[in-house]
Amino acid sequence: MKSFTYERAETPAQAAAAASKPGAKFLAGGTNLLDLMKLQIETPTHLIDIGRIGLDKIEPTPDGGLRIGALVRNTDLAADLRIRADYGILSRALLAGASGQLRNKATTAGNLLQRTRCPYFYDTNQPCNKRSPGSGCSALAGFSRQLAVIGCSDACIATHPSDMAVAMMALDAVIETVKPDGKTRQIPISGFYRLPGKTPHLETNLDKNELITSVVLPTPVGGIHVYHKVRDRASYAFALVSVGAILFKDGGGRIALGGVAPRPWRVPSAEKLIPKGAKEFASRLMEGARPTKENAFKLTLVQGTIEGALTENRS
Amino acid sequence: MKFEKPAGINPIDQLKIIGKPTDRIEGPLKTTGTAKYAYENNQEVTNVAYGYILGSAIAKGTITRIDQSAAKAAPGVLAIVTAANAGTLNTGKFYVSRFLAGPQIDHYHQAVAVVVAESFEQARAAASLLKVDYKKAKGSFDLDAVKDLAQTPPPAQFGPPPQTLTGDFEGAFKTAQVKLDETYTTPDQAHAMMEPHATIAKWEGDKLTCWCSIQQMNWGVRDLANILGIPKENIRLIASYIGGGFGGKGTVLADLVAASLAARAAGRPVKLALQRPLMFNNTIHRPKTIQRIRIGADHDGKITAIGHESWSGNLPGGRTEPATASTRLLYAGANRMTRLKLAVLDLAEGNAMRAPGEAPGMMTLEIAMDEMAEKLNMDPVAFRIKNDTQEDPEKPGRKFSTRKLIECLQTGAEKFGWEKRNAKPGSIQEGQWLIGMGVASAIRGAPIAKSAARVRLDSSGKITVETDMTDIGTGSYTIIGQTAAEMMGIDLDKVTVKIGDSSFPESPGSGGQWGAASSTSGVYAACFKLRETVASQLGLNVGKAQFSDGKVSDGDRSFALGDAAKNGDLVAQDEITYGELSKEYAQTTFGAHFVEVAVNAYTFEIRVRRMVAVCHAGRILNPKAARSQVIGAMTMGVGAALMEEMVVDKRVGFFVNHDLAGYEVPVHADIPYQEVILLEDIDPTMSPMKAKGIGELGLCGVAAAVANAVYNATGVRVRDYPVTLDKILKNTI
């Protein structure tokens, strides 16, 4: 860990303004950032602790949705009765992630912004375009069993590790932000994450030091909510494949995937094929996949996991 | 005390305290966070500095230059130790690793430098400022690629001979009516203990004291003396509590060497813990094996030929993973062969991990037995029972001291409900889950070694025991206390147990499943001597004196035990040594494992639903501690079966998943209710305690029982561990 300065912000505007300092980063739950600082993967020179700026409420929106403050803890979000009743996919996804202790600390915005768990990203001796742009990708011809099969590039095959974001993708969540100059904006989650291309170190479309203030869930859409996270051990592991599904009585639905791409993977135009079954839907959803030899099984696994979800919830 | 003849009745047989399911006497210290582990012994040192190891960024090659200028100028830096200023370093006598690289690099994350600073953070920051120039060399990292270059290793201190041959294996296998010839692999595995390797080192003149985390104090002193080139007498090691070892802390590793060198260089006590990634690539691990098993049998299921070959790799001079050990003793068969081969690999050193050899050997042998039973159209339990032997199959006439494998299998089968298993794979489904059952035998040697202890009686009738035995979370404190209490006829709370200090009488430490049986026998010997001293002080005949309820009595003469020490503490020290009984008898522990799994029919996720283990391991000194050992081992077996693998990047030459996020071990959600049945027994050929180890037995066979259950659930036979869903998917599509 390198030396850094620290300040505690009192309001979102103050936090955003403080972020104009060079080398500054926001510190929320710290469950990912502090680990990365210890390994010198992240080396901020200034930390702005946003733990006391509020933004920790879940409130109804005028059109019947919910606004989740950026600092609402994962534990509180998963347990909220409104979330459990109307957005079950989100609660289930959250509870499939991390551990109780981590969820107690981890925040909504921090969860969206967590970094990949590609093992090469974590070893500073190894080339990694995400950690050290231009150095190369060790994973492409290395240990890639866990890594992305779609949306990835020759520069990076890292996956986005979040479960929560997969559910939010299926829910068409909208991310609200404030910039250092005080301007606010809304970004639909479908346009929030970038694909790696040749610049895998750029992971979202947030401007530098733009602060997430909340995530808005639109009006509930009903349906059966499913989150199936497939992994080698039963808990406390990242997904090989996860399927977040909202299934409607008419046979239609929305399905987003985790564990397969640099961002939660959803192709809305493919969803009209859901009534035709897992095989047709999955092949459209995964069109253009470019797996490695080690992770090609994920394509079969995606189809099987979707098929299991459809079978169990339609029978 | 020399133990030469099978034990008769002795004070331990009273079983007033021994054999009772007793809570651990140090338990409250651990559950309240007040037990001091190596790195936490701050009260022992003042002005302590912090050490941080920089591991090599390459796996093989040389260091051409280290630019220390920026690191030396960094805040708080006190010293930097490299091969250039460390002086001559030798290797230990058990591990072959060199603990400081330079100019040669032998493996990834080998220590290149140790930075000492006023704070941990400063040491870590300064280590990142060291600029090391490397010249890479081509290394060998892929066992499959070098398998054919593997050589027959020299005979080793532990494990079976490199080759054994009984009868005419090749001929008998060729003509066998039913045959199996399959190859299996087990991956590199990490001990993944919770507490990192850690040391606080303090020099006083030329005397070195280290608070450390190692399992065998005697080896530790021997090896550290050898490595640093100083007399053994100048070294004192203290390891009061150890946060898991599993063989991965047998003796001196890089933390002890680095802390000692750093403390000498800085002129201050230094504390140093290995960073988690270094625990995977810098220390030792269970190495990968490739194993070929051949079994031939008659149509009626009698084995006529059994052969087991195993290939592993290691640093030059490193040991072979002795995976053939169990096959020599487990089943009958007149024609037998085992063979070990060793290749050179430039990965971190392969060495002992819980049940070395036997664990990976049983992972494969017991799948082979399952496959063979199926070929014979026999029940896997019946097939094993049919091939039981009551004599060492390599040396007919040499009996097992005790052997109840059949009883283990039968008891387990009944308790588990084995009769409900459908032999046809894939035939039981509950909802989306395919259900399967699997079985494996268990066998693990029962070594025992000389062990000494000192016991002290004070005038209040309290006993203090001292031995350099360690407690790696196993219950050593408690069983040693129980032994002394039983021998001296007092309650357990009247015994103070002091262990984990090399200045105490020498024990073999914790390892090889020998610790419990050996160290308690040493305490028995010392107490036996103390009883003589007590009797003589009180003018009693030691042969007739009864020690019970805090009193010593003979007929109507009775004294409080403490009366014997009213003129001063009585101290007795003795060591137990052994005659030829372990040659005369095959001394081994046995067991059986039964496992039920559920496999998701769509995703092939594997979840263990039930586990039953039956263990036959002589006298059980403390059934509660023994059960904890076995359920921990069963958990480790589930890890080996389903998830544990250190993945080698064969281009760079290192274990990629070098932390506890990447190297998965079971979590609570993976482990169902575990039932452990401890068969009541004694083995008088072992020691006066009549006990054997159990901590490693509990692991042997577990993974195969899981793999066999997965086969029974799915019809897919996975022969390469870990058994993961992708390997099943590949075979079902």
PDB file of C-alpha atoms in Angstrom, chain B residues 218-371:
ATOM      1  CA  ASN B 218      12.860 -30.742  16.920  1.00  0.00           C
ATOM      2  CA  TRP B 219      13.036 -30.536  13.146  1.00  0.00           C
ATOM      3  CA  GLY B 220      12.694 -26.777  13.358  1.00  0.00           C
ATOM      4  CA  VAL B 221      15.697 -26.342  15.637  1.00  0.00           C
ATOM      5  CA  ARG B 222      17.745 -28.818  13.595  1.00  0.00           C
ATOM      6  CA  ASP B 223      16.895 -27.135  10.302  1.00  0.00           C
ATOM      7  CA  LEU B 224      17.239 -23.524  11.406  1.00  0.00           C
ATOM      8  CA  ALA B 225      20.629 -24.321  12.936  1.00  0.00           C
ATOM      9  CA  ASN B 226      21.685 -25.947   9.702  1.00  0.00           C
ATOM     10  CA  ILE B 227      20.384 -23.156   7.482  1.00  0.00           C
ATOM     11  CA  LEU B 228      21.927 -20.318   9.496  1.00  0.00           C
ATOM     12  CA  GLY B 229      25.057 -22.281  10.400  1.00  0.00           C
ATOM     13  CA  ILE B 230      24.690 -21.750  14.147  1.00  0.00           C
ATOM     14  CA  PRO B 231      24.635 -24.311  16.989  1.00  0.00           C
ATOM     15  CA  LYS B 232      21.302 -25.902  17.851  1.00  0.00           C
ATOM     16  CA  GLU B 233      21.856 -24.903  21.464  1.00  0.00           C
ATOM     17  CA  ASN B 234      21.593 -21.247  20.474  1.00  0.00           C
ATOM     18  CA  ILE B 235      18.077 -21.602  19.125  1.00  0.00           C
ATOM     19  CA  ARG B 236      14.787 -21.609  20.985  1.00  0.00           C
ATOM     20  CA  LEU B 237      11.510 -21.958  19.093  1.00  0.00           C
ATOM     21  CA  ILE B 238       8.111 -21.305  20.631  1.00  0.00           C
ATOM     22  CA  ALA B 239       4.791 -22.180  19.002  1.00  0.00           C
ATOM     23  CA  SER B 240       2.142 -22.162  21.700  1.00  0.00           C
ATOM     24  CA  TYR B 241      -0.795 -22.150  19.286  1.00  0.00           C
ATOM     25  CA  ILE B 242      -0.879 -22.941  15.606  1.00  0.00           C
ATOM     26  CA  GLY B 243      -3.692 -21.856  13.327  1.00  0.00           C
ATOM     27  CA  GLY B 244      -3.702 -24.929  11.137  1.00  0.00           C
ATOM     28  CA  GLY B 245      -0.795 -26.766   9.576  1.00  0.00           C
ATOM     29  CA  PHE B 246      -1.941 -29.860   7.661  1.00  0.00           C
ATOM     30  CA  GLY B 247       1.720 -30.678   7.055  1.00  0.00           C
ATOM     31  CA  GLY B 248       2.407 -27.282   5.526  1.00  0.00           C
ATOM     32  CA  LYS B 249       4.316 -26.054   8.568  1.00  0.00           C
ATOM     33  CA  GLY B 250       6.371 -29.166   9.237  1.00  0.00           C
ATOM     34  CA  THR B 251       9.581 -27.330   9.858  1.00  0.00           C
ATOM     35  CA  VAL B 252      11.447 -24.181   8.843  1.00  0.00           C
ATOM     36  CA  LEU B 253      10.108 -22.221   5.880  1.00  0.00           C
ATOM     37  CA  ALA B 254      10.922 -18.767   4.515  1.00  0.00           C
ATOM     38  CA  ASP B 255       9.305 -16.780   7.320  1.00  0.00           C
ATOM     39  CA  LEU B 256      11.607 -18.211   9.994  1.00  0.00           C
ATOM     40  CA  VAL B 257      14.724 -17.712   7.910  1.00  0.00           C
ATOM     41  CA  ALA B 258      13.751 -14.246   6.713  1.00  0.00           C
ATOM     42  CA  ALA B 259      12.747 -13.022  10.173  1.00  0.00           C
ATOM     43  CA  SER B 260      15.985 -14.341  11.702  1.00  0.00           C
ATOM     44  CA  LEU B 261      18.126 -12.690   9.039  1.00  0.00           C
ATOM     45  CA  ALA B 262      16.118  -9.490   9.177  1.00  0.00           C
ATOM     46  CA  ALA B 263      16.383  -9.256  12.961  1.00  0.00           C
ATOM     47  CA  ARG B 264      20.117  -9.749  12.758  1.00  0.00           C
ATOM     48  CA  ALA B 265      20.465  -7.114  10.037  1.00  0.00           C
ATOM     49  CA  ALA B 266      18.261  -4.569  11.789  1.00  0.00           C
ATOM     50  CA  GLY B 267      19.623  -5.246  15.245  1.00  0.00           C
ATOM     51  CA  ARG B 268      16.051  -5.408  16.521  1.00  0.00           C
ATOM     52  CA  PRO B 269      13.351  -8.028  16.934  1.00  0.00           C
ATOM     53  CA  VAL B 270      11.471  -8.501  13.675  1.00  0.00           C
ATOM     54  CA  LYS B 271       8.014  -9.869  12.996  1.00  0.00           C
ATOM     55  CA  LEU B 272       7.165 -11.222   9.609  1.00  0.00           C
ATOM     56  CA  ALA B 273       4.246 -13.136   8.110  1.00  0.00           C
ATOM     57  CA  LEU B 274       4.051 -14.589   4.643  1.00  0.00           C
ATOM     58  CA  GLN B 275       1.597 -12.767   2.410  1.00  0.00           C
ATOM     59  CA  ARG B 276      -1.182 -15.116   1.303  1.00  0.00           C
ATOM     60  CA  PRO B 277       0.118 -15.483  -2.304  1.00  0.00           C
ATOM     61  CA  LEU B 278       3.499 -16.559  -0.981  1.00  0.00           C
ATOM     62  CA  MET B 279       1.830 -19.368   0.933  1.00  0.00           C
ATOM     63  CA  PHE B 280       0.980 -20.934  -2.433  1.00  0.00           C
ATOM     64  CA  ASN B 281       4.090 -20.249  -4.503  1.00  0.00           C
ATOM     65  CA  ASN B 282       6.803 -19.815  -1.881  1.00  0.00           C
ATOM     66  CA  THR B 283       6.153 -22.674   0.568  1.00  0.00           C
ATOM     67  CA  ILE B 284       5.370 -26.328   0.001  1.00  0.00           C
ATOM     68  CA  HIS B 285       2.319 -28.058  -1.398  1.00  0.00           C
ATOM     69  CA  ARG B 286       0.951 -31.507  -2.226  1.00  0.00           C
ATOM     70  CA  PRO B 287       2.269 -32.131  -5.735  1.00  0.00           C
ATOM     71  CA  LYS B 288       0.301 -33.319  -8.722  1.00  0.00           C
ATOM     72  CA  THR B 289       0.338 -37.028  -9.498  1.00  0.00           C
ATOM     73  CA  ILE B 290      -0.383 -39.144 -12.534  1.00  0.00           C
ATOM     74  CA  GLN B 291      -1.331 -42.640 -11.442  1.00  0.00           C
ATOM     75  CA  ARG B 292      -1.853 -45.808 -13.419  1.00  0.00           C
ATOM     76  CA  ILE B 293      -3.721 -48.587 -11.704  1.00  0.00           C
ATOM     77  CA  ARG B 294      -4.136 -52.110 -12.971  1.00  0.00           C
ATOM     78  CA  ILE B 295      -6.295 -54.682 -11.234  1.00  0.00           C
ATOM     79  CA  GLY B 296      -6.918 -58.236 -12.376  1.00  0.00           C
ATOM     80  CA  ALA B 297      -9.468 -60.559 -10.789  1.00  0.00           C
ATOM     81  CA  ASP B 298     -11.264 -63.853 -11.173  1.00  0.00           C
ATOM     82  CA  HIS B 299     -14.893 -63.786 -12.281  1.00  0.00           C
ATOM     83  CA  ASP B 300     -15.855 -64.380  -8.666  1.00  0.00           C
ATOM     84  CA  GLY B 301     -14.175 -61.103  -7.644  1.00  0.00           C
ATOM     85  CA  LYS B 302     -10.969 -62.397  -6.069  1.00  0.00           C
ATOM     86  CA  ILE B 303      -8.102 -60.050  -6.942  1.00  0.00           C
ATOM     87  CA  THR B 304      -5.199 -61.917  -8.559  1.00  0.00           C
ATOM     88  CA  ALA B 305      -3.044 -58.973  -9.605  1.00  0.00           C
ATOM     89  CA  ILE B 306      -2.821 -55.392  -8.419  1.00  0.00           C
ATOM     90  CA  GLY B 307      -0.418 -52.760  -9.725  1.00  0.00           C
ATOM     91  CA  HIS B 308      -0.083 -49.087  -8.902  1.00  0.00           C
ATOM     92  CA  GLU B 309       2.346 -46.673 -10.539  1.00  0.00           C
ATOM     93  CA  SER B 310       2.629 -42.980  -9.711  1.00  0.00           C
ATOM     94  CA  TRP B 311       4.491 -40.114 -11.318  1.00  0.00           C
ATOM     95  CA  SER B 312       5.155 -36.784  -9.611  1.00  0.00           C
ATOM     96  CA  GLY B 313       7.601 -33.924  -9.986  1.00  0.00           C
ATOM     97  CA  ASN B 314       9.676 -31.760  -7.695  1.00  0.00           C
ATOM     98  CA  LEU B 315      12.607 -29.397  -7.408  1.00  0.00           C
ATOM     99  CA  PRO B 316      15.937 -31.209  -7.836  1.00  0.00           C
ATOM    100  CA  GLY B 317      16.532 -33.346  -4.745  1.00  0.00           C
ATOM    101  CA  GLY B 318      12.934 -33.032  -3.601  1.00  0.00           C
ATOM    102  CA  ARG B 319      10.927 -36.006  -2.510  1.00  0.00           C
ATOM    103  CA  THR B 320       8.466 -38.166  -4.411  1.00  0.00           C
ATOM    104  CA  GLU B 321       4.774 -38.049  -3.590  1.00  0.00           C
ATOM    105  CA  PRO B 322       4.484 -41.633  -2.273  1.00  0.00           C
ATOM    106  CA  ALA B 323       1.031 -42.337  -3.700  1.00  0.00           C
ATOM    107  CA  THR B 324       1.474 -46.108  -3.841  1.00  0.00           C
ATOM    108  CA  ALA B 325       1.734 -46.607  -0.085  1.00  0.00           C
ATOM    109  CA  SER B 326      -1.805 -47.816   0.644  1.00  0.00           C
ATOM    110  CA  THR B 327      -1.946 -50.246  -2.255  1.00  0.00           C
ATOM    111  CA  ARG B 328       0.733 -52.366  -0.637  1.00  0.00           C
ATOM    112  CA  LEU B 329      -1.480 -53.232   2.320  1.00  0.00           C
ATOM    113  CA  LEU B 330      -5.133 -52.620   1.606  1.00  0.00           C
ATOM    114  CA  TYR B 331      -6.297 -55.626  -0.413  1.00  0.00           C
ATOM    115  CA  ALA B 332      -5.324 -59.240  -0.920  1.00  0.00           C
ATOM    116  CA  GLY B 333      -3.816 -60.511  -4.151  1.00  0.00           C
ATOM    117  CA  ALA B 334      -0.848 -62.782  -4.670  1.00  0.00           C
ATOM    118  CA  ASN B 335       0.747 -60.791  -7.475  1.00  0.00           C
ATOM    119  CA  ARG B 336       1.548 -57.175  -6.749  1.00  0.00           C
ATOM    120  CA  MET B 337       3.554 -54.275  -8.034  1.00  0.00           C
ATOM    121  CA  THR B 338       4.023 -50.651  -7.030  1.00  0.00           C
ATOM    122  CA  ARG B 339       6.349 -48.148  -8.645  1.00  0.00           C
ATOM    123  CA  LEU B 340       7.166 -44.464  -8.049  1.00  0.00           C
ATOM    124  CA  LYS B 341       8.732 -42.134 -10.599  1.00  0.00           C
ATOM    125  CA  LEU B 342      10.028 -38.638 -10.066  1.00  0.00           C
ATOM    126  CA  ALA B 343      10.564 -35.850 -12.584  1.00  0.00           C
ATOM    127  CA  VAL B 344      12.199 -32.455 -12.145  1.00  0.00           C
ATOM    128  CA  LEU B 345       9.853 -29.466 -12.041  1.00  0.00           C
ATOM    129  CA  ASP B 346      10.670 -25.834 -11.370  1.00  0.00           C
ATOM    130  CA  LEU B 347       7.588 -25.153  -9.294  1.00  0.00           C
ATOM    131  CA  ALA B 348       7.587 -24.528  -5.537  1.00  0.00           C
ATOM    132  CA  GLU B 349       8.573 -27.600  -3.526  1.00  0.00           C
ATOM    133  CA  GLY B 350       6.205 -30.532  -3.269  1.00  0.00           C
ATOM    134  CA  ASN B 351       6.189 -32.027   0.200  1.00  0.00           C
ATOM    135  CA  ALA B 352       4.024 -33.368   2.975  1.00  0.00           C
ATOM    136  CA  MET B 353       0.356 -32.523   3.174  1.00  0.00           C
ATOM    137  CA  ARG B 354      -2.065 -34.402   5.427  1.00  0.00           C
ATOM    138  CA  ALA B 355      -1.668 -38.127   4.688  1.00  0.00           C
ATOM    139  CA  PRO B 356       1.102 -37.595   2.145  1.00  0.00           C
ATOM    140  CA  GLY B 357       0.971 -40.286  -0.509  1.00  0.00           C
ATOM    141  CA  GLU B 358      -1.935 -42.058   1.071  1.00  0.00           C
ATOM    142  CA  ALA B 359      -4.448 -39.279   0.414  1.00  0.00           C
ATOM    143  CA  PRO B 360      -3.785 -38.936  -3.348  1.00  0.00           C
ATOM    144  CA  GLY B 361      -3.181 -42.674  -3.671  1.00  0.00           C
ATOM    145  CA  MET B 362      -6.535 -43.500  -2.131  1.00  0.00           C
ATOM    146  CA  MET B 363      -8.216 -40.855  -4.306  1.00  0.00           C
ATOM    147  CA  THR B 364      -7.398 -43.045  -7.292  1.00  0.00           C
ATOM    148  CA  LEU B 365      -7.198 -46.603  -5.966  1.00  0.00           C
ATOM    149  CA  GLU B 366     -10.698 -46.379  -4.553  1.00  0.00           C
ATOM    150  CA  ILE B 367     -12.139 -45.150  -7.856  1.00  0.00           C
ATOM    151  CA  ALA B 368     -10.389 -48.075  -9.521  1.00  0.00           C
ATOM    152  CA  MET B 369     -11.998 -50.452  -7.021  1.00  0.00           C
ATOM    153  CA  ASP B 370     -15.395 -48.956  -7.836  1.00  0.00           C
ATOM    154  CA  GLU B 371     -14.775 -49.417 -11.545  1.00  0.00           C
TER     155      GLU B 371
END
